Amino acid sequence: MKQIRVKGFKIFNDRHGKPRCYHRATGHKIDLERAPLGSAEFFAECTRISAIAEAKKALGPKPGTLGGLILVYFETEHFQNRAPATQRDYRKCADFLYPIRDTPVSVINTPLIAGIHDKAAAKIGWRRANMVRTFLGQVFRFAVPKGLIDQDYSAAVIPKPRPKDRPYANRPWKQDERTIVLERTAPHVRVVIALIMNTGLDPSDALKLTRRQIDGSTIWGFRGKTNEEIAIPIGPTLQAALDAAPEHDAVTILANSRGKPWTYDGFSTVWHRFKMKLEEEGLVQPGLTLKGLRHTVATTLRETGMGERQIADLLGQKTPAMARHYSRSANLAERNRLTLDVLEKENERRSEIVKPFSKTVKP
């Protein structure tokens, strides 16, 4: 039998002596039972697969273009190490920029990026427009050392301001709202709220905490978004909440009603339904969010005169002027212990819910 060769395809016999064929670039296999090797159907299938591969290649980003720069950034270790939420946001930015992906690098300048920024604000809103600006800044930042572009043309573009009539995102909770939520929610949800309320942890980080991250009276770990170290002392109020929580065997500190680790989407769904019920009853105002509890902690501490650096240390926030090292853990824990003492005393002064959580409290 005459040996058949087709450019771009690998034709071979498997270990059972059965002929096989696939497209090298895409890995697409040809069913040789439906299109026997050497038949008209076989060559037609090869032509079809090759055409599809060429079309996809043509649609991909080209070197020397904006799309090419974005592809380079997506392949960097920096992007791969970003939090999943940040990666999703950046890919959405890339989707927005897709129609102009073939823009040559040679024509990219500050006025062009400013124009893109303005168009994004009109089309997808000021917040996402600023995200597009930030994303392009990251792309240019990593493209400059590689010689792919000469500077970061987004740096001089002024971020869009928050509209004055827009409600405050993730606003701090009012004192009566904190009290009502803690009194009305189910025990397995109450402990989640109490943990975030008394530590300032991001909700996603709080739900992922494991038992091994508690050493003595301190929660150790890293903030998912910034990878900044956290060392948060467990105050009396939080300890009482943890002691009153339903028992479970999950590896996480927090668990749902079935004793299984919470997923972020799962808890968000439960929280949203509960919050909407409270809104319908007129017990809380609209705009109550889980992330707002972080703002509540920061606001409470700021009102006591606590310094920004101390608050940032507690919340795991990163600033360009401060590069902390892992060896600072012990000092950080002690400083945060003093910070949490201030929060505990201020909440008590304001008659916040600080009395021990009781397992007899009904949801």
PDB file of N, CA, C and O in Angstrom, residues 211-220 232-234 239 242 337:
ATOM      1  N   ARG A 211      -8.606  25.408  59.866  1.00  0.00           N
ATOM      2  CA  ARG A 211      -8.311  25.296  61.299  1.00  0.00           C
ATOM      3  C   ARG A 211      -6.814  25.442  61.562  1.00  0.00           C
ATOM      4  O   ARG A 211      -6.402  25.957  62.607  1.00  0.00           O
ATOM      5  N   ARG A 212      -5.993  25.000  60.631  1.00  0.00           N
ATOM      6  CA  ARG A 212      -4.544  25.059  60.820  1.00  0.00           C
ATOM      7  C   ARG A 212      -4.015  26.490  60.818  1.00  0.00           C
ATOM      8  O   ARG A 212      -2.879  26.729  61.203  1.00  0.00           O
ATOM      9  N   GLN A 213      -4.848  27.427  60.334  1.00  0.00           N
ATOM     10  CA  GLN A 213      -4.408  28.817  60.295  1.00  0.00           C
ATOM     11  C   GLN A 213      -4.619  29.536  61.621  1.00  0.00           C
ATOM     12  O   GLN A 213      -4.246  30.711  61.739  1.00  0.00           O
ATOM     13  N   ILE A 214      -5.227  28.866  62.578  1.00  0.00           N
ATOM     14  CA  ILE A 214      -5.346  29.437  63.914  1.00  0.00           C
ATOM     15  C   ILE A 214      -4.265  28.833  64.793  1.00  0.00           C
ATOM     16  O   ILE A 214      -4.217  27.625  65.007  1.00  0.00           O
ATOM     17  N   ASP A 215      -3.386  29.673  65.272  1.00  0.00           N
ATOM     18  CA  ASP A 215      -2.307  29.242  66.157  1.00  0.00           C
ATOM     19  C   ASP A 215      -2.458  30.018  67.461  1.00  0.00           C
ATOM     20  O   ASP A 215      -2.171  31.210  67.521  1.00  0.00           O
ATOM     21  N   GLY A 216      -2.927  29.323  68.495  1.00  0.00           N
ATOM     22  CA  GLY A 216      -3.182  30.014  69.744  1.00  0.00           C
ATOM     23  C   GLY A 216      -4.369  30.952  69.589  1.00  0.00           C
ATOM     24  O   GLY A 216      -5.485  30.526  69.292  1.00  0.00           O
ATOM     25  N   SER A 217      -4.106  32.235  69.732  1.00  0.00           N
ATOM     26  CA  SER A 217      -5.179  33.223  69.614  1.00  0.00           C
ATOM     27  C   SER A 217      -4.964  34.140  68.423  1.00  0.00           C
ATOM     28  O   SER A 217      -5.383  35.292  68.428  1.00  0.00           O
ATOM     29  N   THR A 218      -4.314  33.625  67.372  1.00  0.00           N
ATOM     30  CA  THR A 218      -4.016  34.426  66.186  1.00  0.00           C
ATOM     31  C   THR A 218      -4.374  33.674  64.914  1.00  0.00           C
ATOM     32  O   THR A 218      -4.137  32.472  64.807  1.00  0.00           O
ATOM     33  N   ILE A 219      -4.961  34.394  63.967  1.00  0.00           N
ATOM     34  CA  ILE A 219      -5.238  33.857  62.632  1.00  0.00           C
ATOM     35  C   ILE A 219      -4.089  34.272  61.724  1.00  0.00           C
ATOM     36  O   ILE A 219      -3.786  35.457  61.593  1.00  0.00           O
ATOM     37  N   TRP A 220      -3.435  33.288  61.109  1.00  0.00           N
ATOM     38  CA  TRP A 220      -2.296  33.557  60.221  1.00  0.00           C
ATOM     39  C   TRP A 220      -2.679  33.222  58.777  1.00  0.00           C
ATOM     40  O   TRP A 220      -3.422  32.294  58.527  1.00  0.00           O
ATOM     41  N   ILE A 232      -3.923  38.167  62.462  1.00  0.00           N
ATOM     42  CA  ILE A 232      -5.032  38.826  63.146  1.00  0.00           C
ATOM     43  C   ILE A 232      -5.335  38.143  64.468  1.00  0.00           C
ATOM     44  O   ILE A 232      -5.739  36.974  64.506  1.00  0.00           O
ATOM     45  N   PRO A 233      -5.152  38.852  65.564  1.00  0.00           N
ATOM     46  CA  PRO A 233      -5.489  38.295  66.873  1.00  0.00           C
ATOM     47  C   PRO A 233      -6.988  38.058  67.006  1.00  0.00           C
ATOM     48  O   PRO A 233      -7.795  38.796  66.441  1.00  0.00           O
ATOM     49  N   ILE A 234      -7.365  37.026  67.733  1.00  0.00           N
ATOM     50  CA  ILE A 234      -8.774  36.717  67.964  1.00  0.00           C
ATOM     51  C   ILE A 234      -9.189  37.368  69.283  1.00  0.00           C
ATOM     52  O   ILE A 234      -8.739  36.963  70.359  1.00  0.00           O
ATOM     53  N   GLN A 239     -13.929  35.263  69.642  1.00  0.00           N
ATOM     54  CA  GLN A 239     -13.770  33.956  70.266  1.00  0.00           C
ATOM     55  C   GLN A 239     -15.111  33.431  70.753  1.00  0.00           C
ATOM     56  O   GLN A 239     -15.419  32.241  70.618  1.00  0.00           O
ATOM     57  N   LEU A 242     -16.996  32.166  67.720  1.00  0.00           N
ATOM     58  CA  LEU A 242     -16.483  30.881  67.250  1.00  0.00           C
ATOM     59  C   LEU A 242     -16.900  29.746  68.183  1.00  0.00           C
ATOM     60  O   LEU A 242     -17.246  28.645  67.735  1.00  0.00           O
ATOM     61  N   ARG A 337      -2.598  43.147  67.402  1.00  0.00           N
ATOM     62  CA  ARG A 337      -3.302  42.862  68.648  1.00  0.00           C
ATOM     63  C   ARG A 337      -3.724  44.175  69.313  1.00  0.00           C
ATOM     64  O   ARG A 337      -4.835  44.319  69.818  1.00  0.00           O
TER      65      ARG A 337
END
